[in-house]
Amino acid sequence: MNYLTSTGLLGAIMSGASLLRGSRETPITWRAALAWVSWGITFALAIGAVIDTRRAKQGKPVSKDSPVYAKQQKERDKKEKNLSKELKRSR
């Protein structure tokens, strides 16, 4: 449920609803088409962020271009560092 309430996804849905209300009675122009394309890109990025967050929480790797990747790498490096400290202590 927390994935559905992410701010990026909620923002994309709300802007899509606003765009839909604003474009109901207006003719389709290149500006309207550009607005819809922009909204589609925003929505796709929001869904991608939700998917990456979910994969990271499950412990699965995420792609390197994801904003979640840096956080996942920090956690992985921290675990490796702690493991190496534990191994040194046990020797």
XYZ file of C-alpha atoms in Angstrom:
91
model
C 0.000 0.000 0.000
C 2.847 2.428 0.699
C 3.907 2.092 -2.930
C 0.550 3.423 -4.086
C 0.857 6.456 -1.838
C 4.314 7.497 -2.998
C 4.493 11.206 -3.712
C 5.710 10.782 -7.279
C 2.887 8.457 -8.195
C 0.244 10.551 -6.463
C 1.573 13.685 -8.133
C 1.487 12.038 -11.558
C -2.076 10.810 -11.038
C -3.280 14.194 -9.799
C -1.604 16.068 -12.652
C -3.128 13.593 -15.103
C -6.574 14.224 -13.654
C -6.008 17.969 -13.885
C -4.776 17.650 -17.455
C -7.804 15.545 -18.354
C -10.214 18.101 -16.881
C -8.459 20.942 -18.669
C -8.385 19.257 -22.056
C -11.952 17.957 -22.246
C -13.450 20.817 -24.214
C -10.373 22.180 -25.960
C -9.255 21.135 -29.421
C -6.201 18.920 -29.723
C -3.185 21.070 -30.543
C 0.511 20.370 -30.493
C 0.667 21.912 -27.024
C -1.974 19.533 -25.712
C -0.211 16.564 -27.305
C 3.075 17.690 -25.766
C 1.404 17.998 -22.355
C 0.079 14.443 -22.623
C 3.466 13.102 -23.709
C 5.069 14.892 -20.784
C 2.507 13.434 -18.412
C 3.113 9.939 -19.808
C 6.846 10.269 -19.209
C 6.269 11.527 -15.668
C 3.891 8.653 -14.937
C 6.322 6.085 -16.338
C 9.172 7.474 -14.216
C 6.992 7.404 -11.098
C 6.080 3.762 -11.720
C 9.748 2.945 -12.351
C 10.717 4.532 -9.036
C 8.078 2.471 -7.229
C 9.333 -0.718 -8.885
C 12.958 0.087 -8.000
C 12.029 0.828 -4.394
C 10.169 -2.459 -4.130
C 13.050 -4.414 -5.647
C 15.524 -2.772 -3.263
C 13.383 -3.608 -0.235
C 13.235 -7.232 -1.386
C 17.024 -7.308 -1.645
C 17.062 -7.610 -5.427
C 19.516 -5.525 -7.453
C 18.293 -2.371 -9.180
C 19.682 -0.767 -12.327
C 22.601 1.628 -12.032
C 20.634 4.592 -13.372
C 18.074 4.367 -10.582
C 18.129 6.854 -7.690
C 17.677 3.870 -5.363
C 20.948 2.341 -6.594
C 23.160 4.699 -4.583
C 21.327 3.918 -1.367
C 21.470 0.194 -2.078
C 25.223 0.418 -2.746
C 25.802 2.305 0.525
C 23.953 -0.370 2.467
C 25.863 -3.131 0.687
C 29.222 -1.445 1.344
C 28.313 -0.939 4.988
C 27.419 -4.627 5.384
C 30.680 -5.680 3.729
C 32.671 -3.352 5.960
C 30.999 -4.698 9.092
C 31.562 -8.264 7.916
C 35.252 -7.628 7.328
C 35.556 -6.091 10.812
C 33.883 -9.147 12.304
C 36.266 -11.453 10.451
C 39.292 -9.504 11.685
C 38.047 -9.705 15.268
C 37.438 -13.426 15.085
C 41.014 -14.160 13.950
